[in-house]
Amino acid sequence: MNSLGFDKAPADTRVVVAMSGGVDSSVTAALLKEEGYDVVGVTLQLYDHGMAVGRKGACCAGQDIYDASRVAETIGIPHYVLDYESRFSDAVMQDFADSYLRGETPIPCVRCNQRVKFRDLLDQARDLGAEALATGHYVRRVQGANGAELHRAADPSKDQSYFLFATTQAQLDFLRFPLGGMPKTETRALADRYNLPVADKPDSQDICFVPNGSYAAVVNRLRPGAVTPGDIVHVDGRVLGRHDGVINYTVGQRKGLGLGGNATLAVEPGGDTDPLYVVRVDAASAQVVVGPRAALARTRVTVREVNWLGGAAPAAGLPVTVKLRSAQPALSARLFLTDEGPSPGGAIVDLDQPQFGVAPGQAAVFYQGDRVLGGGWIVGAV
């Protein structure tokens, strides 16, 4: 077996590498090339070229496409740029805008992996005669007793498994993640050793199509006239102020509420004051509901569009850990799938301890140890 799990020489194994122009995917391509694989680099142009020129910390446009091309030339592999702008707009950007207008907090990077990179690009890789599609994600693909499994990365600080929960079993069978077993420091060292032109390039941080982090500006551009102002209302019914659109708020938000001196209120008349948080975003009534932190406590989370990677459907009340935000620790819980068969369907997650700031539109990702069992989109919580 070669390092990618195929019973043949690396030279007889064609691998397409998804090259974003960053250091991780560049090292992935260089590493596989050094091991002797037949490597083909592919870069997707996902959004308007002009929006990205001169921007740092983006991907898949402008300078990043040029960087991917330079890396491919440096390591001596063929490189193709595919125009996926219309697919990306339809499958990711439009969904992003609609989700915010519904009062949700979306994760477009998951949708991009789900609907573009691991679907359309994977098909393109097959068309190019590849036996695998390799990416620079920090996640591990482990061959288990019943097939390929998705596991957390060896480096917890770089683990990206939360963003890959929607990867299907068929996609996982075709995908490879060469960096999943190494720390980022080793990736940087390899970039230096391979003399890659992106060795010192900073990691991408922002959503690629959101210039300057202004989500509201993107939604207004994609849905002109759709953003409606409304009231900011306390959980007890008091109207505390006005807002310019629910797209500016997310559950659990404390800063930037636009309430001035009303950002803290007494829990009881004459009592101590508590800071206010966004408790609920009601897009239908254009209301942002705020209250004390205690009003955020939730113990049961409802999930839709569950993608299941855990094999046979689990018995009711499966003990798991679950991540409800990408940056938070995994939490102890019990999982109940709410449909016949594991996927597609929904789930109920009963948390062992109350959590604060569970936001619709984010993902709930289920784990047993380091293994990703699956996940879905948060609908609501009580």
Coordinates of C-alpha atoms in Angstrom, one line a residue:
M1 CA 0.0 0.0 0.0
N2 CA 1.2 3.5 -0.8
S3 CA 0.8 6.4 1.7
L4 CA -2.7 7.2 0.3
G5 CA -3.9 3.6 0.7
F6 CA -3.7 2.4 -2.9
D7 CA -2.1 -0.9 -3.8
K8 CA 0.2 0.5 -6.5
A9 CA 3.2 2.7 -6.8
P10 CA 2.8 6.4 -6.2
A11 CA 3.8 7.1 -9.8
D12 CA 0.8 5.1 -10.9
T13 CA -1.6 7.1 -8.7
R14 CA -3.0 10.3 -10.0
V15 CA -4.0 12.8 -7.2
V16 CA -5.7 16.1 -7.7
V17 CA -4.8 18.7 -5.1
A18 CA -7.2 21.5 -4.3
M19 CA -4.8 24.5 -4.2
S20 CA -6.2 27.7 -2.6
G21 CA -3.0 29.6 -2.8
G22 CA -2.3 29.2 0.9
V23 CA 0.6 27.4 2.6
D24 CA -1.4 24.3 3.7
S25 CA -2.6 23.3 0.2
S26 CA 0.7 24.2 -1.3
V27 CA 2.6 22.0 1.1
T28 CA 0.1 19.2 0.4
A29 CA 0.9 19.4 -3.3
A30 CA 4.6 19.5 -2.7
L31 CA 4.6 16.7 -0.2
L32 CA 2.7 14.4 -2.6
K33 CA 4.9 15.4 -5.5
E34 CA 8.0 14.5 -3.4
E35 CA 6.5 11.1 -2.6
G36 CA 6.3 10.4 -6.3
Y37 CA 2.6 10.8 -7.0
D38 CA 1.2 12.0 -10.3
V39 CA -0.1 15.3 -8.9
V40 CA -2.4 17.8 -10.7
G41 CA -3.1 21.1 -9.0
V42 CA -6.6 22.7 -9.4
T43 CA -7.6 26.1 -8.1
L44 CA -11.2 27.4 -8.1
Q45 CA -12.0 31.0 -8.8
L46 CA -15.0 31.4 -6.6
Y47 CA -15.9 35.1 -6.6
D48 CA -15.2 38.3 -8.3
H49 CA -11.5 38.7 -9.1
G50 CA -11.5 42.4 -8.5
M51 CA -12.9 42.1 -5.0
A52 CA -9.8 40.2 -3.8
V53 CA -7.0 42.1 -5.5
G54 CA -4.6 43.3 -2.8
R55 CA -6.5 41.7 0.0
K56 CA -4.7 39.6 2.6
G57 CA -6.2 36.6 4.4
A58 CA -8.6 35.6 1.6
C59 CA -8.7 32.6 -0.7
C60 CA -9.8 31.5 -4.2
A61 CA -9.5 34.8 -6.0
G62 CA -7.0 37.5 -7.0
Q63 CA -3.5 37.1 -5.6
D64 CA -4.3 33.6 -4.3
I65 CA -4.8 32.2 -7.7
Y66 CA -1.5 33.7 -8.8
D67 CA 0.2 32.2 -5.7
A68 CA -1.2 28.8 -6.4
S69 CA 0.1 29.0 -10.0
R70 CA 3.6 30.0 -8.8
V71 CA 3.7 27.1 -6.3
A72 CA 2.7 24.6 -9.1
E73 CA 5.5 26.0 -11.3
T74 CA 8.0 25.7 -8.5
I75 CA 7.3 22.1 -7.7
G76 CA 6.7 21.1 -11.4
I77 CA 3.1 20.0 -11.6
P78 CA 0.3 20.9 -14.1
H79 CA -2.1 23.5 -12.7
Y80 CA -5.6 24.4 -13.8
V81 CA -7.8 27.3 -12.8
L82 CA -11.5 26.6 -12.9
D83 CA -14.2 29.4 -13.0
Y84 CA -16.7 28.3 -10.4
E85 CA -18.1 31.8 -9.7
S86 CA -21.6 31.1 -10.7
R87 CA -21.8 27.8 -8.8
F88 CA -20.3 29.5 -5.7
S89 CA -22.7 32.4 -5.9
D90 CA -25.7 30.1 -6.2
A91 CA -24.7 27.5 -3.7
V92 CA -22.9 29.5 -1.0
M93 CA -23.3 33.3 -1.3
Q94 CA -27.1 33.3 -1.9
D95 CA -27.6 30.9 0.9
F96 CA -25.4 33.1 3.2
A97 CA -27.6 36.1 2.5
D98 CA -30.9 34.2 2.9
S99 CA -29.7 32.7 6.2
Y100 CA -28.8 36.1 7.7
L101 CA -32.2 37.4 6.6
R102 CA -33.9 34.5 8.5
G103 CA -32.1 35.6 11.6
E104 CA -29.5 32.8 11.5
T105 CA -25.7 32.9 11.8
P106 CA -24.5 30.9 8.8
I107 CA -21.1 29.2 8.2
P108 CA -20.5 29.6 4.5
C109 CA -17.2 27.6 4.6
V110 CA -19.2 24.5 5.4
R111 CA -21.6 25.1 2.5
C112 CA -18.6 25.7 0.2
N113 CA -17.0 22.4 1.2
Q114 CA -20.4 20.6 1.0
R115 CA -21.7 22.1 -2.3
V116 CA -18.7 23.1 -4.3
K117 CA -15.3 21.7 -3.3
F118 CA -16.4 18.2 -2.2
R119 CA -19.1 17.9 -4.8
D120 CA -18.3 19.7 -8.0
L121 CA -14.5 19.7 -7.6
L122 CA -14.5 16.1 -6.6
D123 CA -16.4 15.2 -9.8
Q124 CA -13.8 17.3 -11.8
A125 CA -11.0 15.3 -10.1
R126 CA -12.6 12.1 -11.3
D127 CA -12.9 13.5 -14.8
L128 CA -9.2 14.2 -14.8
G129 CA -8.5 10.5 -14.0
A130 CA -7.6 11.0 -10.4
E131 CA -8.0 8.3 -7.8
A132 CA -8.1 10.8 -4.9
L133 CA -8.7 14.5 -4.2
A134 CA -6.3 15.8 -1.6
T135 CA -6.8 19.0 0.4
G136 CA -4.8 21.0 3.0
H137 CA -7.4 20.6 5.7
Y138 CA -6.3 19.7 9.2
V139 CA -8.4 16.6 9.8
R140 CA -7.6 12.9 9.6
R141 CA -9.1 10.1 7.5
V142 CA -8.7 6.8 9.3
Q143 CA -9.5 3.5 7.8
G144 CA -11.8 1.7 10.2
A145 CA -13.4 -1.7 10.3
N146 CA -16.3 -0.6 8.2
G147 CA -14.6 1.9 5.9
A148 CA -13.1 5.4 6.0
E149 CA -13.7 7.4 9.1
L150 CA -13.3 11.2 9.8
H151 CA -11.2 12.1 12.8
R152 CA -10.0 15.2 14.5
A153 CA -6.5 16.5 13.5
A154 CA -3.5 15.5 15.5
D155 CA -3.0 19.2 16.3
P156 CA -6.0 20.3 18.3
S157 CA -5.3 24.0 17.7
K158 CA -5.6 23.6 14.0
D159 CA -8.4 20.9 13.9
Q160 CA -11.0 21.7 11.1
S161 CA -13.3 18.7 11.6
Y162 CA -16.1 21.0 12.7
F163 CA -16.2 22.5 9.2
L164 CA -16.2 19.1 7.4
F165 CA -19.1 17.5 9.2
A166 CA -21.2 17.5 6.0
T167 CA -18.7 15.3 4.1
T168 CA -20.5 12.2 2.9
Q169 CA -19.2 8.7 3.2
A170 CA -18.8 8.5 -0.6
Q171 CA -16.8 11.8 -0.6
L172 CA -14.7 10.6 2.4
D173 CA -13.8 7.4 0.5
F174 CA -12.2 9.6 -2.3
L175 CA -10.7 12.4 -0.2
R176 CA -7.2 12.5 1.4
F177 CA -5.9 14.9 4.1
P178 CA -2.1 14.6 4.2
L179 CA -1.6 17.3 6.8
G180 CA -4.0 15.9 9.4
G181 CA -1.3 14.1 11.4
M182 CA 1.2 17.0 11.7
P183 CA 1.3 20.3 13.6
K184 CA 1.2 23.6 11.7
T185 CA 4.8 24.3 12.7
E186 CA 5.9 21.2 10.6
T187 CA 3.8 22.5 7.7
R188 CA 5.7 25.8 7.8
A189 CA 9.0 24.0 8.0
L190 CA 8.1 21.9 5.0
A191 CA 7.2 25.0 3.1
D192 CA 10.6 26.4 3.8
R193 CA 12.3 23.2 2.8
Y194 CA 10.4 23.1 -0.5
N195 CA 11.3 26.7 -1.0
L196 CA 7.7 27.5 -1.7
P197 CA 6.9 31.2 -2.6
V198 CA 4.0 31.2 -0.1
A199 CA 6.1 29.9 2.8
D200 CA 5.6 33.0 4.9
K201 CA 2.1 33.8 3.7
P202 CA -0.3 34.3 6.7
D203 CA -3.3 32.0 7.2
S204 CA -6.7 33.0 5.8
Q205 CA -8.9 34.4 8.5
D206 CA -12.0 36.0 7.1
I207 CA -14.8 34.6 4.9
C208 CA -13.4 35.0 1.5
F209 CA -16.2 37.0 -0.1
V210 CA -16.7 39.3 2.9
P211 CA -14.4 42.3 2.5
N212 CA -13.4 43.9 5.8
G213 CA -15.6 41.5 7.8
S214 CA -18.8 43.5 6.9
Y215 CA -21.4 40.7 6.6
A216 CA -24.2 43.3 6.5
A217 CA -22.6 45.0 3.5
V218 CA -22.6 41.7 1.6
V219 CA -26.2 40.9 2.5
N220 CA -27.3 44.4 1.4
R221 CA -25.5 44.0 -1.9
L222 CA -27.0 40.6 -2.6
R223 CA -30.5 41.4 -1.3
P224 CA -31.0 45.2 -1.9
G225 CA -33.9 46.5 0.1
A226 CA -34.5 43.3 2.0
V227 CA -33.0 44.5 5.3
T228 CA -35.8 45.8 7.6
P229 CA -35.3 48.0 10.7
G230 CA -37.2 47.1 13.8
D231 CA -37.3 47.1 17.6
I232 CA -34.8 45.9 20.2
V233 CA -37.0 44.3 22.9
H234 CA -36.3 43.0 26.4
V235 CA -37.4 39.5 27.2
D236 CA -39.9 41.1 29.6
G237 CA -41.5 43.0 26.7
R238 CA -40.0 46.4 27.1
V239 CA -38.9 48.2 23.9
L240 CA -35.4 49.4 24.5
G241 CA -34.4 50.8 21.2
R242 CA -34.3 50.4 17.4
H243 CA -32.0 48.4 15.1
D244 CA -31.1 48.7 11.4
G245 CA -31.7 45.1 10.5
V246 CA -31.5 41.7 12.2
I247 CA -28.5 40.8 10.0
N248 CA -26.4 42.8 12.4
Y249 CA -27.1 40.5 15.4
T250 CA -26.5 37.0 16.5
V251 CA -27.6 35.0 19.5
G252 CA -25.2 35.5 22.4
Q253 CA -23.9 38.9 21.2
R254 CA -23.1 41.4 23.9
K255 CA -21.3 44.2 22.2
G256 CA -22.6 46.5 19.6
L257 CA -26.2 46.2 20.5
G258 CA -26.8 49.9 19.8
L259 CA -28.5 50.5 23.1
G260 CA -26.2 53.1 24.6
G261 CA -26.9 53.4 28.3
N262 CA -29.5 50.7 28.1
A263 CA -26.9 48.0 27.4
T264 CA -27.3 47.0 31.0
L265 CA -30.5 46.9 32.9
A266 CA -31.6 46.0 36.4
V267 CA -32.9 42.4 36.7
E268 CA -35.4 43.8 39.3
P269 CA -36.3 47.4 40.0
G270 CA -33.7 48.9 42.2
G271 CA -31.4 45.8 42.0
D272 CA -28.0 45.3 40.5
T273 CA -27.6 45.7 36.8
D274 CA -26.7 42.9 34.4
P275 CA -25.3 43.3 30.9
L276 CA -27.7 42.5 28.1
Y277 CA -27.2 39.8 25.4
V278 CA -29.0 38.9 22.3
V279 CA -31.3 36.1 23.3
R280 CA -33.3 35.6 20.1
V281 CA -33.5 37.1 16.6
D282 CA -37.0 37.1 15.3
A283 CA -36.7 37.9 11.6
A284 CA -40.5 37.6 10.9
S285 CA -41.3 40.4 13.3
A286 CA -38.0 42.2 12.7
Q287 CA -37.3 42.1 16.5
V288 CA -34.1 41.5 18.3
V289 CA -34.8 40.2 21.8
V290 CA -32.3 40.9 24.5
G291 CA -31.9 39.9 28.1
P292 CA -29.5 38.9 30.9
R293 CA -27.1 36.0 30.4
A294 CA -29.3 33.6 32.3
A295 CA -31.9 34.0 29.6
L296 CA -29.5 32.4 27.1
A297 CA -29.3 29.0 29.0
R298 CA -30.3 26.1 26.7
T299 CA -30.2 22.3 27.3
R300 CA -31.9 20.9 24.3
V301 CA -30.8 21.7 20.7
T302 CA -32.8 20.8 17.6
V303 CA -30.8 20.0 14.4
R304 CA -31.7 19.6 10.8
E305 CA -30.0 18.1 7.7
V306 CA -28.0 15.6 9.7
N307 CA -25.1 14.0 7.8
W308 CA -24.3 10.7 9.6
L309 CA -20.8 9.1 9.3
G310 CA -21.2 6.8 12.3
G311 CA -22.2 3.6 10.6
A312 CA -25.4 1.9 11.7
A313 CA -28.1 4.2 13.1
P314 CA -27.4 4.5 16.9
A315 CA -29.7 3.5 19.6
A316 CA -31.8 6.3 21.2
G317 CA -29.8 8.4 23.6
L318 CA -26.3 7.8 22.2
P319 CA -23.7 9.4 24.5
V320 CA -21.6 11.8 22.5
T321 CA -19.7 15.0 22.7
V322 CA -20.9 17.9 20.6
K323 CA -19.5 21.2 19.4
L324 CA -22.0 24.0 18.9
R325 CA -19.4 26.6 17.7
S326 CA -16.2 26.0 16.0
A327 CA -14.0 27.6 18.7
Q328 CA -15.7 26.1 21.8
P329 CA -14.8 22.8 23.5
A330 CA -16.8 19.6 22.8
L331 CA -19.7 19.2 25.3
S332 CA -21.1 16.0 26.9
A333 CA -24.6 15.2 25.5
R334 CA -27.0 12.5 24.4
L335 CA -28.0 12.3 20.8
F336 CA -31.4 11.3 19.4
L337 CA -31.9 10.9 15.7
T338 CA -35.4 11.9 14.8
D339 CA -35.9 10.2 11.5
E340 CA -36.0 6.6 10.2
G341 CA -32.5 5.9 9.2
P342 CA -29.5 8.1 10.1
S343 CA -29.5 10.5 7.1
P344 CA -31.0 12.7 5.9
G345 CA -33.1 13.6 8.9
G346 CA -32.9 15.6 12.1
A347 CA -31.7 15.2 15.6
I348 CA -32.3 16.3 19.2
V349 CA -29.2 16.9 21.3
D350 CA -29.7 16.9 25.1
L351 CA -26.8 18.7 26.8
D352 CA -25.5 17.5 30.1
Q353 CA -25.0 21.1 31.2
P354 CA -26.7 24.3 30.1
Q355 CA -25.0 26.3 27.3
F356 CA -25.2 30.0 26.5
G357 CA -25.4 31.5 23.1
V358 CA -26.7 28.5 21.0
A359 CA -27.3 30.2 17.6
P360 CA -29.5 28.9 14.8
G361 CA -27.6 28.6 11.6
Q362 CA -24.4 27.3 13.3
A363 CA -23.5 23.6 13.2
A364 CA -23.9 20.9 15.8
V365 CA -21.1 18.4 15.2
F366 CA -21.1 15.0 17.0
Y367 CA -18.0 13.1 18.2
Q368 CA -17.0 9.9 20.0
G369 CA -13.5 10.5 21.1
D370 CA -11.7 11.9 18.1
R371 CA -14.1 10.4 15.6
V372 CA -16.6 12.6 13.8
L373 CA -20.0 10.8 13.9
G374 CA -21.7 13.5 11.8
G375 CA -23.5 16.8 12.3
G376 CA -26.2 19.1 11.2
W377 CA -27.5 22.7 11.3
I378 CA -28.9 24.1 14.5
V379 CA -32.6 25.1 14.1
G380 CA -33.3 26.2 17.7
A381 CA -32.7 25.4 21.3
V382 CA -34.7 25.5 24.6

